[in-house]
Amino acid sequence: MKFDTIIIGGGLAGLICGIRLQKAGKKCAIVSAGQSAMHFSSGSFELLGRLPDGTETERPLEVLKQLPKEHPYSVIGEETVAEYAAMVPMFLEECGIKVSGSADKNSWRISPTGERKPAWLTLEEFVSLPDKDSKIGNKALIVNILGYLDFNTKFLADSFEKQGTECRIVSLKLDEMERLRKNPSEMRSTNIARVMDREEVWSKAIDQINSMIKDEDAIVLPAVFGLKDSAIIEKIRTRLGVKTYFIATMPPSVPGIRAQMRLKAEFEKCGGYFFLGDTVKGADYNEDGSIRSIETANFGNIRMYADDFVLASGSFFSKGLTATPFGIIEPVFGIDVKAEDSRDNWFDRYFWNKQNYISFGAVAKNGLHASKDGKTVWNLFLAGSIIGGYNALYEGCGGGTAIITALYAADEILKK
Amino acid sequence: MNMQERNISDNNFEQCIKCTVCTVYCPVVPVNPLYPGPKQAGPDGERLRLKKGLYFDDTLKYCLNCKRCEVACPSGVRIGDIIQSARIRFNTESPKLRDMVLANTDFMGSIATKVAPVVNMTLGMKPVKAIMDCTMKVDSHRTFPKYSQGTFERWYKKNVKNFQDSFPRHVSFFHGCFVNYNYPQLGKDLISVMNALGYGVHLLEKEKCCGVALISNGMIDKAKRNAGVNTESIRKSVYERQMPVIGTSSTCTFTLRDEYPHLLGVANHDVRDYIELATRFIYRLIDEGKVKLVFKKGYKARIAYHTPCHMEKLGWGIFSTELLRKIPGVELTTLDSNCCGIAGTYGFKKENYKVSQAIGKPLFDQIGKLKPDFVACDCETCKWQIEMSTGYQVKNPISILAEALDLISTSEANK
């Protein structure tokens, strides 16, 4: 089966790249081994929160030149990164994903445990705060759903109280939710959201909250609303009347899944082919080292051909990278990977410290080309967290690198 | 006291990182709170069951075995296999009479086809439905698929067997119970299409029910026997007669390829790649430039394609839809990926009827909105469910192809 471009990996980077190419008239296929890390989304995309030396960045675009040369932003070039960063909100909006925030100055999102983290673009139900220590209100009513364990009300209250917000924690008891509690292990955000999305249920929830409000000027709710359609978010805000903060829950992430489903639907609407649950087993190469075709588990003896390939297979979680007794490898094509040789340097025994393994990944040449045995593979491009040379978690730049490298890789293919 | 009876699982549950993505895509969880969900029923429960079988949970029977959890899993855990293997290993409840009647599709079929008009009329009568509902717990809302008068195999031997050797190339056809006992027309359509493409179609030396319903109803010994017979016949076809095997049912094909080794322990690695769905086989021949299709002029149809769960797992929906798209005059919509809810014999059981219809609702609603001329689908039980629940006719892509092809010109083009 022949395509113009085959993208390996169906997460944020793969889908953004696919949509860009498909909209420009290319026939694309995405091969994805299972669902992606968007299911654990924090609700925000970060551009750059910290430099590798730990310095917090307020205005990310102004410090791009201080990044090391192997950082994907440096490979792309700081001016190009800024151009893409300015374009992304509109790109997402066209895919049906509304975001707030700007690349000029970081805003602050509230994490599931109440910490403040630097953010670039934030999905619509979330409020990102202008400053790290912004107060959400004088008095907050933190509302959970009885029996739901992935929303840590006490942690949140502790963190809001540090800024001088007085907090009161209450729980909603809804008959429709009680039946979910028969299986406590499945009292999860998405299952709650499926029930909550019915108007008679969320309406009842709002009535209960309204009856519990005293003099609070802020309401804090878990982000378990609008799995398929975010329209109810605005309705809930209006009905509550008081400033409402939706806070990301522990996984799975309802807003992240909704965004993923939107992007996939957009890709397919533009004519793209999405193959879920399939794995690339091998490839064959042209004489110049470029890729001719790939073989997948499901396609078997029907090979998939393309002019260009994009590797957006992610990092360790999605098996884009694998650790073996002999080192870190990229298992699909065996392309060059940059990693510390000594296992002792892979990780820090103290879990919360900066972990080196997160910065391991494929070597990105100019134009985000991959290389194999030191030689550039001219029709293989890299996008997202498969790329090495940056620590997405420590530097706070995972979402930004995924989106911007994906757009850049797509444009490099279109330029050819 | 031995607290840990086993420490090695037959399946890869150790790969589970507890991310809960499987639960998001399970069609049962949102409609049946009694089901603990794929993560708990699968890898989490497996850890306990390895300690002692008494941790086996009877609610695993609510699993549809649709494998959507496996398609969604980012870590490649065979969650559905873990659940079904646990049921096979630990379930002590013996199948009820109702389950035996539903599961023994070939035994029931071979009797019913002999007296088809009587059986069809009887099964369609309201009082009979009511009695079956009360005594056997077969839901009275269900319409039993009609039995055909005489089997496909008999028709084949009488009418077309004698000239199949005259074609230059050959395949074996795993027809399955549906074609044999309920709807021989699909088998006839396959023969018309394959003959036009220059392929003689042959039956396997011995064909038994693939066993999917036996597995889900706990009749494992019989399922294993069937798997052994089928795999041996397929082996003979592939290696002695040089004929690959094709099928028209996505579930039979999936079972022959993957459930045999994963659930029944019947090794088939030497023949697995030679078992294929007919649409994939034909698509591949076109892709390799080996055959040509010539279509009738003026064929027009608005078709909505439903991807059955096992087709989703095979990843082969694309071959059916691409094949249908080759027909000029076809306007094709691929329906959103949703389970129809029937899951073989599951939806026939009284205790599952409501859940089954609730699972299928998003799919039925989408079909209702689209108002296609008809629905296309590679699975016979999805067909019954969609026809009963929406009123739209459901056709196998092979039958659509048989309708749309100019068979005589296609034969000429492939001589």
PDB file of N, CA and C in Angstrom, chain A residues 1-3 27 32-36 39-40 179-180 182-183 185-186 188 190-191 194-195 227-228 251-252 257 260-261 264 273 275-278 297-303 317-319, chain B residues 15 17 19-21 23-26 29-40 70-76 257 273 276 280 283-284 287-288 312-316 318-319 322 325:
ATOM      1  N   MET A   1       0.857  -1.188   0.000  1.00  0.00           N
ATOM      2  CA  MET A   1       0.000   0.000   0.000  1.00  0.00           C
ATOM      3  C   MET A   1       0.894   1.239   0.000  1.00  0.00           C
ATOM      4  N   LYS A   2       0.553   2.186  -0.841  1.00  0.00           N
ATOM      5  CA  LYS A   2       1.460   3.325  -1.032  1.00  0.00           C
ATOM      6  C   LYS A   2       0.871   4.616  -0.449  1.00  0.00           C
ATOM      7  N   PHE A   3       1.709   5.316   0.304  1.00  0.00           N
ATOM      8  CA  PHE A   3       1.334   6.632   0.838  1.00  0.00           C
ATOM      9  C   PHE A   3       2.414   7.637   0.463  1.00  0.00           C
ATOM     10  N   LYS A  27      -0.950  12.347   1.075  1.00  0.00           N
ATOM     11  CA  LYS A  27      -1.695  11.187   1.565  1.00  0.00           C
ATOM     12  C   LYS A  27      -0.867  10.526   2.675  1.00  0.00           C
ATOM     13  N   SER A  32       0.099   3.479  14.856  1.00  0.00           N
ATOM     14  CA  SER A  32       0.230   3.761  16.277  1.00  0.00           C
ATOM     15  C   SER A  32       0.041   2.497  17.110  1.00  0.00           C
ATOM     16  N   ALA A  33       1.047   2.161  17.904  1.00  0.00           N
ATOM     17  CA  ALA A  33       0.950   0.978  18.768  1.00  0.00           C
ATOM     18  C   ALA A  33       0.238   1.365  20.055  1.00  0.00           C
ATOM     19  N   GLY A  34      -1.075   1.404  20.026  1.00  0.00           N
ATOM     20  CA  GLY A  34      -1.830   1.768  21.233  1.00  0.00           C
ATOM     21  C   GLY A  34      -2.004   3.263  21.365  1.00  0.00           C
ATOM     22  N   GLN A  35      -2.708   3.636  22.417  1.00  0.00           N
ATOM     23  CA  GLN A  35      -3.022   5.047  22.639  1.00  0.00           C
ATOM     24  C   GLN A  35      -1.808   5.789  23.197  1.00  0.00           C
ATOM     25  N   SER A  36      -1.908   7.124  23.210  1.00  0.00           N
ATOM     26  CA  SER A  36      -0.714   7.917  23.462  1.00  0.00           C
ATOM     27  C   SER A  36      -0.708   8.599  24.821  1.00  0.00           C
ATOM     28  N   HIS A  39      -3.272  10.850  26.897  1.00  0.00           N
ATOM     29  CA  HIS A  39      -4.216  10.357  27.912  1.00  0.00           C
ATOM     30  C   HIS A  39      -3.778  10.736  29.320  1.00  0.00           C
ATOM     31  N   PHE A  40      -2.573  11.289  29.444  1.00  0.00           N
ATOM     32  CA  PHE A  40      -2.093  11.720  30.764  1.00  0.00           C
ATOM     33  C   PHE A  40      -1.818  13.216  30.757  1.00  0.00           C
ATOM     34  N   ARG A 179     -23.603   4.127  41.413  1.00  0.00           N
ATOM     35  CA  ARG A 179     -23.500   2.830  40.740  1.00  0.00           C
ATOM     36  C   ARG A 179     -22.080   2.567  40.230  1.00  0.00           C
ATOM     37  N   LEU A 180     -21.345   3.643  39.907  1.00  0.00           N
ATOM     38  CA  LEU A 180     -19.943   3.469  39.514  1.00  0.00           C
ATOM     39  C   LEU A 180     -19.107   2.967  40.693  1.00  0.00           C
ATOM     40  N   LYS A 182     -19.721   0.768  42.750  1.00  0.00           N
ATOM     41  CA  LYS A 182     -19.745  -0.672  42.972  1.00  0.00           C
ATOM     42  C   LYS A 182     -18.398  -1.284  42.626  1.00  0.00           C
ATOM     43  N   ASN A 183     -17.708  -0.661  41.700  1.00  0.00           N
ATOM     44  CA  ASN A 183     -16.362  -1.104  41.349  1.00  0.00           C
ATOM     45  C   ASN A 183     -15.385   0.022  41.608  1.00  0.00           C
ATOM     46  N   SER A 185     -12.342   0.302  41.729  1.00  0.00           N
ATOM     47  CA  SER A 185     -11.152   0.411  40.878  1.00  0.00           C
ATOM     48  C   SER A 185     -11.468   1.127  39.569  1.00  0.00           C
ATOM     49  N   GLU A 186     -12.756   1.171  39.191  1.00  0.00           N
ATOM     50  CA  GLU A 186     -13.112   1.814  37.926  1.00  0.00           C
ATOM     51  C   GLU A 186     -13.785   3.167  38.129  1.00  0.00           C
ATOM     52  N   ARG A 188     -13.085   6.079  37.743  1.00  0.00           N
ATOM     53  CA  ARG A 188     -12.028   6.839  37.085  1.00  0.00           C
ATOM     54  C   ARG A 188     -12.615   8.025  36.339  1.00  0.00           C
ATOM     55  N   THR A 190     -12.641   9.103  33.299  1.00  0.00           N
ATOM     56  CA  THR A 190     -13.391   8.963  32.051  1.00  0.00           C
ATOM     57  C   THR A 190     -14.760   8.328  32.297  1.00  0.00           C
ATOM     58  N   ASN A 191     -14.822   7.388  33.246  1.00  0.00           N
ATOM     59  CA  ASN A 191     -16.117   6.768  33.539  1.00  0.00           C
ATOM     60  C   ASN A 191     -17.054   7.765  34.193  1.00  0.00           C
ATOM     61  N   ARG A 194     -18.303  10.135  31.428  1.00  0.00           N
ATOM     62  CA  ARG A 194     -19.346   9.583  30.559  1.00  0.00           C
ATOM     63  C   ARG A 194     -20.725   9.775  31.183  1.00  0.00           C
ATOM     64  N   VAL A 195     -20.793   9.602  32.499  1.00  0.00           N
ATOM     65  CA  VAL A 195     -22.075   9.780  33.187  1.00  0.00           C
ATOM     66  C   VAL A 195     -22.374  11.272  33.316  1.00  0.00           C
ATOM     67  N   LEU A 227     -16.208  14.832  27.968  1.00  0.00           N
ATOM     68  CA  LEU A 227     -15.266  13.888  27.339  1.00  0.00           C
ATOM     69  C   LEU A 227     -15.299  14.000  25.816  1.00  0.00           C
ATOM     70  N   LYS A 228     -16.502  14.083  25.251  1.00  0.00           N
ATOM     71  CA  LYS A 228     -16.600  14.135  23.795  1.00  0.00           C
ATOM     72  C   LYS A 228     -16.758  15.559  23.289  1.00  0.00           C
ATOM     73  N   PRO A 251      -4.279  10.585  36.062  1.00  0.00           N
ATOM     74  CA  PRO A 251      -4.732   9.966  34.810  1.00  0.00           C
ATOM     75  C   PRO A 251      -5.893   8.983  35.017  1.00  0.00           C
ATOM     76  N   PRO A 252      -6.658   8.706  33.972  1.00  0.00           N
ATOM     77  CA  PRO A 252      -6.583   9.323  32.643  1.00  0.00           C
ATOM     78  C   PRO A 252      -7.138  10.748  32.630  1.00  0.00           C
ATOM     79  N   ILE A 257      -7.732  13.390  26.563  1.00  0.00           N
ATOM     80  CA  ILE A 257      -8.360  12.406  25.674  1.00  0.00           C
ATOM     81  C   ILE A 257      -9.249  13.114  24.653  1.00  0.00           C
ATOM     82  N   GLN A 260      -7.002  14.556  22.061  1.00  0.00           N
ATOM     83  CA  GLN A 260      -6.499  13.480  21.198  1.00  0.00           C
ATOM     84  C   GLN A 260      -7.577  13.043  20.197  1.00  0.00           C
ATOM     85  N   MET A 261      -8.815  12.872  20.688  1.00  0.00           N
ATOM     86  CA  MET A 261      -9.898  12.427  19.803  1.00  0.00           C
ATOM     87  C   MET A 261     -10.194  13.485  18.739  1.00  0.00           C
ATOM     88  N   LYS A 264      -7.374  13.326  16.140  1.00  0.00           N
ATOM     89  CA  LYS A 264      -7.511  12.132  15.295  1.00  0.00           C
ATOM     90  C   LYS A 264      -8.671  12.321  14.315  1.00  0.00           C
ATOM     91  N   TYR A 273      -5.123   8.252   7.100  1.00  0.00           N
ATOM     92  CA  TYR A 273      -5.393   6.880   7.539  1.00  0.00           C
ATOM     93  C   TYR A 273      -4.731   6.655   8.890  1.00  0.00           C
ATOM     94  N   PHE A 275      -3.939   3.931  11.757  1.00  0.00           N
ATOM     95  CA  PHE A 275      -3.929   2.503  12.086  1.00  0.00           C
ATOM     96  C   PHE A 275      -3.554   2.318  13.551  1.00  0.00           C
ATOM     97  N   LEU A 276      -4.575   2.058  14.357  1.00  0.00           N
ATOM     98  CA  LEU A 276      -4.347   1.918  15.800  1.00  0.00           C
ATOM     99  C   LEU A 276      -4.093   0.460  16.152  1.00  0.00           C
ATOM    100  N   GLY A 277      -3.194   0.265  17.107  1.00  0.00           N
ATOM    101  CA  GLY A 277      -2.934  -1.093  17.588  1.00  0.00           C
ATOM    102  C   GLY A 277      -2.027  -1.877  16.662  1.00  0.00           C
ATOM    103  N   ASP A 278      -1.272  -1.196  15.841  1.00  0.00           N
ATOM    104  CA  ASP A 278      -0.344  -1.880  14.933  1.00  0.00           C
ATOM    105  C   ASP A 278       1.097  -1.459  15.274  1.00  0.00           C
ATOM    106  N   ALA A 297       2.957  -5.427  11.997  1.00  0.00           N
ATOM    107  CA  ALA A 297       2.399  -6.686  12.517  1.00  0.00           C
ATOM    108  C   ALA A 297       1.069  -7.007  11.835  1.00  0.00           C
ATOM    109  N   ASN A 298       0.192  -6.020  11.692  1.00  0.00           N
ATOM    110  CA  ASN A 298      -1.126  -6.298  11.125  1.00  0.00           C
ATOM    111  C   ASN A 298      -1.122  -6.373   9.604  1.00  0.00           C
ATOM    112  N   PHE A 299      -0.318  -5.571   8.956  1.00  0.00           N
ATOM    113  CA  PHE A 299      -0.288  -5.583   7.494  1.00  0.00           C
ATOM    114  C   PHE A 299       0.441  -6.818   6.964  1.00  0.00           C
ATOM    115  N   GLY A 300       1.327  -7.382   7.779  1.00  0.00           N
ATOM    116  CA  GLY A 300       2.018  -8.617   7.394  1.00  0.00           C
ATOM    117  C   GLY A 300       2.661  -8.511   6.035  1.00  0.00           C
ATOM    118  N   ASN A 301       2.256  -9.381   5.099  1.00  0.00           N
ATOM    119  CA  ASN A 301       2.921  -9.424   3.792  1.00  0.00           C
ATOM    120  C   ASN A 301       2.483  -8.307   2.835  1.00  0.00           C
ATOM    121  N   ILE A 302       1.619  -7.406   3.297  1.00  0.00           N
ATOM    122  CA  ILE A 302       1.322  -6.222   2.480  1.00  0.00           C
ATOM    123  C   ILE A 302       2.199  -5.091   3.011  1.00  0.00           C
ATOM    124  N   ARG A 303       3.236  -4.748   2.307  1.00  0.00           N
ATOM    125  CA  ARG A 303       4.173  -3.743   2.807  1.00  0.00           C
ATOM    126  C   ARG A 303       3.588  -2.352   2.634  1.00  0.00           C
ATOM    127  N   PHE A 317       8.136   5.314  27.420  1.00  0.00           N
ATOM    128  CA  PHE A 317       6.781   4.860  27.765  1.00  0.00           C
ATOM    129  C   PHE A 317       6.113   4.150  26.593  1.00  0.00           C
ATOM    130  N   SER A 318       6.239   4.743  25.395  1.00  0.00           N
ATOM    131  CA  SER A 318       5.578   4.144  24.231  1.00  0.00           C
ATOM    132  C   SER A 318       6.545   3.284  23.420  1.00  0.00           C
ATOM    133  N   LYS A 319       7.655   2.957  24.004  1.00  0.00           N
ATOM    134  CA  LYS A 319       8.656   2.069  23.383  1.00  0.00           C
ATOM    135  C   LYS A 319       9.308   2.673  22.138  1.00  0.00           C
TER     136      LYS A 319
ATOM    137  N   GLN B  15       3.935  -6.440  31.689  1.00  0.00           N
ATOM    138  CA  GLN B  15       4.172  -5.229  30.897  1.00  0.00           C
ATOM    139  C   GLN B  15       3.211  -4.102  31.276  1.00  0.00           C
ATOM    140  N   ILE B  17       1.618  -1.100  33.001  1.00  0.00           N
ATOM    141  CA  ILE B  17       2.124  -0.063  33.895  1.00  0.00           C
ATOM    142  C   ILE B  17       0.980   0.658  34.611  1.00  0.00           C
ATOM    143  N   CYS B  19      -1.736   2.191  33.560  1.00  0.00           N
ATOM    144  CA  CYS B  19      -2.069   3.531  33.068  1.00  0.00           C
ATOM    145  C   CYS B  19      -3.571   3.732  32.894  1.00  0.00           C
ATOM    146  N   THR B  20      -4.365   2.633  32.894  1.00  0.00           N
ATOM    147  CA  THR B  20      -5.828   2.711  32.845  1.00  0.00           C
ATOM    148  C   THR B  20      -6.392   3.083  31.467  1.00  0.00           C
ATOM    149  N   VAL B  21      -5.539   3.175  30.451  1.00  0.00           N
ATOM    150  CA  VAL B  21      -6.046   3.526  29.120  1.00  0.00           C
ATOM    151  C   VAL B  21      -7.049   2.477  28.620  1.00  0.00           C
ATOM    152  N   THR B  23      -9.277   0.829  30.193  1.00  0.00           N
ATOM    153  CA  THR B  23     -10.586   1.067  30.780  1.00  0.00           C
ATOM    154  C   THR B  23     -11.355   2.149  30.022  1.00  0.00           C
ATOM    155  N   VAL B  24     -10.598   3.132  29.486  1.00  0.00           N
ATOM    156  CA  VAL B  24     -11.228   4.224  28.750  1.00  0.00           C
ATOM    157  C   VAL B  24     -11.962   3.691  27.519  1.00  0.00           C
ATOM    158  N   TYR B  25     -11.422   2.630  26.915  1.00  0.00           N
ATOM    159  CA  TYR B  25     -11.961   2.153  25.645  1.00  0.00           C
ATOM    160  C   TYR B  25     -12.785   0.878  25.767  1.00  0.00           C
ATOM    161  N   CYS B  26     -12.993   0.399  27.001  1.00  0.00           N
ATOM    162  CA  CYS B  26     -13.814  -0.803  27.200  1.00  0.00           C
ATOM    163  C   CYS B  26     -15.278  -0.445  26.978  1.00  0.00           C
ATOM    164  N   VAL B  29     -17.601  -1.301  30.461  1.00  0.00           N
ATOM    165  CA  VAL B  29     -17.477  -0.504  31.689  1.00  0.00           C
ATOM    166  C   VAL B  29     -18.535   0.611  31.809  1.00  0.00           C
ATOM    167  N   PRO B  30     -18.763   1.396  30.760  1.00  0.00           N
ATOM    168  CA  PRO B  30     -19.725   2.495  30.952  1.00  0.00           C
ATOM    169  C   PRO B  30     -21.166   2.026  31.135  1.00  0.00           C
ATOM    170  N   VAL B  31     -21.496   0.814  30.699  1.00  0.00           N
ATOM    171  CA  VAL B  31     -22.898   0.395  30.775  1.00  0.00           C
ATOM    172  C   VAL B  31     -23.169  -0.683  31.815  1.00  0.00           C
ATOM    173  N   ASN B  32     -22.142  -1.362  32.285  1.00  0.00           N
ATOM    174  CA  ASN B  32     -22.374  -2.415  33.276  1.00  0.00           C
ATOM    175  C   ASN B  32     -21.439  -2.250  34.473  1.00  0.00           C
ATOM    176  N   PRO B  33     -21.918  -1.642  35.558  1.00  0.00           N
ATOM    177  CA  PRO B  33     -21.056  -1.397  36.713  1.00  0.00           C
ATOM    178  C   PRO B  33     -20.627  -2.675  37.424  1.00  0.00           C
ATOM    179  N   LEU B  34     -21.243  -3.812  37.097  1.00  0.00           N
ATOM    180  CA  LEU B  34     -20.818  -5.060  37.738  1.00  0.00           C
ATOM    181  C   LEU B  34     -19.486  -5.560  37.190  1.00  0.00           C
ATOM    182  N   TYR B  35     -19.142  -5.094  35.989  1.00  0.00           N
ATOM    183  CA  TYR B  35     -17.887  -5.552  35.376  1.00  0.00           C
ATOM    184  C   TYR B  35     -16.717  -4.741  35.932  1.00  0.00           C
ATOM    185  N   PRO B  36     -15.700  -5.410  36.453  1.00  0.00           N
ATOM    186  CA  PRO B  36     -14.601  -4.665  37.085  1.00  0.00           C
ATOM    187  C   PRO B  36     -13.696  -3.914  36.101  1.00  0.00           C
ATOM    188  N   GLY B  37     -13.882  -4.085  34.808  1.00  0.00           N
ATOM    189  CA  GLY B  37     -13.060  -3.351  33.847  1.00  0.00           C
ATOM    190  C   GLY B  37     -11.820  -4.130  33.470  1.00  0.00           C
ATOM    191  N   PRO B  38     -11.265  -3.861  32.283  1.00  0.00           N
ATOM    192  CA  PRO B  38     -10.174  -4.683  31.757  1.00  0.00           C
ATOM    193  C   PRO B  38      -8.899  -4.670  32.604  1.00  0.00           C
ATOM    194  N   LYS B  39      -8.584  -3.552  33.230  1.00  0.00           N
ATOM    195  CA  LYS B  39      -7.333  -3.500  34.001  1.00  0.00           C
ATOM    196  C   LYS B  39      -7.444  -4.385  35.234  1.00  0.00           C
ATOM    197  N   GLN B  40      -8.564  -4.260  35.948  1.00  0.00           N
ATOM    198  CA  GLN B  40      -8.780  -5.053  37.154  1.00  0.00           C
ATOM    199  C   GLN B  40      -8.986  -6.520  36.793  1.00  0.00           C
ATOM    200  N   GLU B  70      -6.900  -4.334  24.077  1.00  0.00           N
ATOM    201  CA  GLU B  70      -5.574  -4.649  23.521  1.00  0.00           C
ATOM    202  C   GLU B  70      -5.175  -3.656  22.434  1.00  0.00           C
ATOM    203  N   VAL B  71      -6.155  -3.230  21.646  1.00  0.00           N
ATOM    204  CA  VAL B  71      -5.864  -2.264  20.584  1.00  0.00           C
ATOM    205  C   VAL B  71      -5.423  -0.931  21.201  1.00  0.00           C
ATOM    206  N   ALA B  72      -6.010  -0.588  22.362  1.00  0.00           N
ATOM    207  CA  ALA B  72      -5.707   0.705  22.987  1.00  0.00           C
ATOM    208  C   ALA B  72      -4.435   0.679  23.826  1.00  0.00           C
ATOM    209  N   CYS B  73      -4.040  -0.495  24.316  1.00  0.00           N
ATOM    210  CA  CYS B  73      -2.937  -0.569  25.285  1.00  0.00           C
ATOM    211  C   CYS B  73      -1.630  -0.045  24.697  1.00  0.00           C
ATOM    212  N   PRO B  74      -1.005   0.956  25.344  1.00  0.00           N
ATOM    213  CA  PRO B  74       0.260   1.480  24.833  1.00  0.00           C
ATOM    214  C   PRO B  74       1.432   0.538  25.106  1.00  0.00           C
ATOM    215  N   SER B  75       1.236  -0.450  25.976  1.00  0.00           N
ATOM    216  CA  SER B  75       2.350  -1.313  26.359  1.00  0.00           C
ATOM    217  C   SER B  75       2.255  -2.706  25.749  1.00  0.00           C
ATOM    218  N   GLY B  76       1.284  -2.907  24.866  1.00  0.00           N
ATOM    219  CA  GLY B  76       1.184  -4.194  24.176  1.00  0.00           C
ATOM    220  C   GLY B  76       0.773  -5.357  25.065  1.00  0.00           C
ATOM    221  N   ARG B 257      -6.551 -17.611  13.425  1.00  0.00           N
ATOM    222  CA  ARG B 257      -5.177 -17.095  13.438  1.00  0.00           C
ATOM    223  C   ARG B 257      -4.624 -16.888  14.855  1.00  0.00           C
ATOM    224  N   ASP B 273       0.064 -17.205   8.660  1.00  0.00           N
ATOM    225  CA  ASP B 273       0.149 -16.182   7.609  1.00  0.00           C
ATOM    226  C   ASP B 273      -0.620 -16.565   6.345  1.00  0.00           C
ATOM    227  N   GLU B 276      -6.414 -15.832   5.756  1.00  0.00           N
ATOM    228  CA  GLU B 276      -6.632 -14.429   5.430  1.00  0.00           C
ATOM    229  C   GLU B 276      -8.120 -14.171   5.214  1.00  0.00           C
ATOM    230  N   ARG B 280      -9.005  -8.938   2.199  1.00  0.00           N
ATOM    231  CA  ARG B 280      -7.572  -8.659   2.249  1.00  0.00           C
ATOM    232  C   ARG B 280      -6.854  -9.385   1.114  1.00  0.00           C
ATOM    233  N   TYR B 283      -7.633  -7.555  -2.077  1.00  0.00           N
ATOM    234  CA  TYR B 283      -6.936  -6.269  -2.085  1.00  0.00           C
ATOM    235  C   TYR B 283      -5.455  -6.492  -2.426  1.00  0.00           C
ATOM    236  N   ARG B 284      -4.864  -7.496  -1.803  1.00  0.00           N
ATOM    237  CA  ARG B 284      -3.442  -7.767  -1.994  1.00  0.00           C
ATOM    238  C   ARG B 284      -3.143  -8.115  -3.456  1.00  0.00           C
ATOM    239  N   ASP B 287      -3.210  -4.958  -5.327  1.00  0.00           N
ATOM    240  CA  ASP B 287      -2.037  -4.168  -4.949  1.00  0.00           C
ATOM    241  C   ASP B 287      -0.779  -4.679  -5.659  1.00  0.00           C
ATOM    242  N   GLU B 288      -0.700  -6.009  -5.811  1.00  0.00           N
ATOM    243  CA  GLU B 288       0.475  -6.599  -6.466  1.00  0.00           C
ATOM    244  C   GLU B 288       0.305  -6.649  -7.985  1.00  0.00           C
ATOM    245  N   GLU B 312     -11.064  -4.709  13.964  1.00  0.00           N
ATOM    246  CA  GLU B 312     -10.271  -3.634  14.549  1.00  0.00           C
ATOM    247  C   GLU B 312      -8.965  -4.222  15.093  1.00  0.00           C
ATOM    248  N   LYS B 313      -9.090  -5.360  15.770  1.00  0.00           N
ATOM    249  CA  LYS B 313      -7.922  -6.016  16.352  1.00  0.00           C
ATOM    250  C   LYS B 313      -6.987  -6.536  15.243  1.00  0.00           C
ATOM    251  N   LEU B 314      -7.571  -7.117  14.194  1.00  0.00           N
ATOM    252  CA  LEU B 314      -6.751  -7.573  13.067  1.00  0.00           C
ATOM    253  C   LEU B 314      -6.086  -6.398  12.361  1.00  0.00           C
ATOM    254  N   GLY B 315      -6.724  -5.220  12.441  1.00  0.00           N
ATOM    255  CA  GLY B 315      -6.210  -4.049  11.731  1.00  0.00           C
ATOM    256  C   GLY B 315      -6.477  -4.110  10.235  1.00  0.00           C
ATOM    257  N   TRP B 316      -7.509  -4.867   9.832  1.00  0.00           N
ATOM    258  CA  TRP B 316      -7.732  -5.122   8.409  1.00  0.00           C
ATOM    259  C   TRP B 316      -8.932  -4.391   7.826  1.00  0.00           C
ATOM    260  N   ILE B 318      -9.202  -1.560   6.759  1.00  0.00           N
ATOM    261  CA  ILE B 318      -8.721  -0.786   5.612  1.00  0.00           C
ATOM    262  C   ILE B 318      -8.850  -1.555   4.297  1.00  0.00           C
ATOM    263  N   PHE B 319      -8.619  -2.874   4.339  1.00  0.00           N
ATOM    264  CA  PHE B 319      -8.643  -3.635   3.083  1.00  0.00           C
ATOM    265  C   PHE B 319     -10.077  -3.756   2.547  1.00  0.00           C
ATOM    266  N   GLU B 322     -11.029  -0.068   1.362  1.00  0.00           N
ATOM    267  CA  GLU B 322     -10.336   0.318   0.121  1.00  0.00           C
ATOM    268  C   GLU B 322     -10.904  -0.454  -1.072  1.00  0.00           C
ATOM    269  N   ARG B 325     -14.124   1.118  -1.982  1.00  0.00           N
ATOM    270  CA  ARG B 325     -13.902   2.428  -2.619  1.00  0.00           C
ATOM    271  C   ARG B 325     -13.519   2.296  -4.086  1.00  0.00           C
TER     272      ARG B 325
END
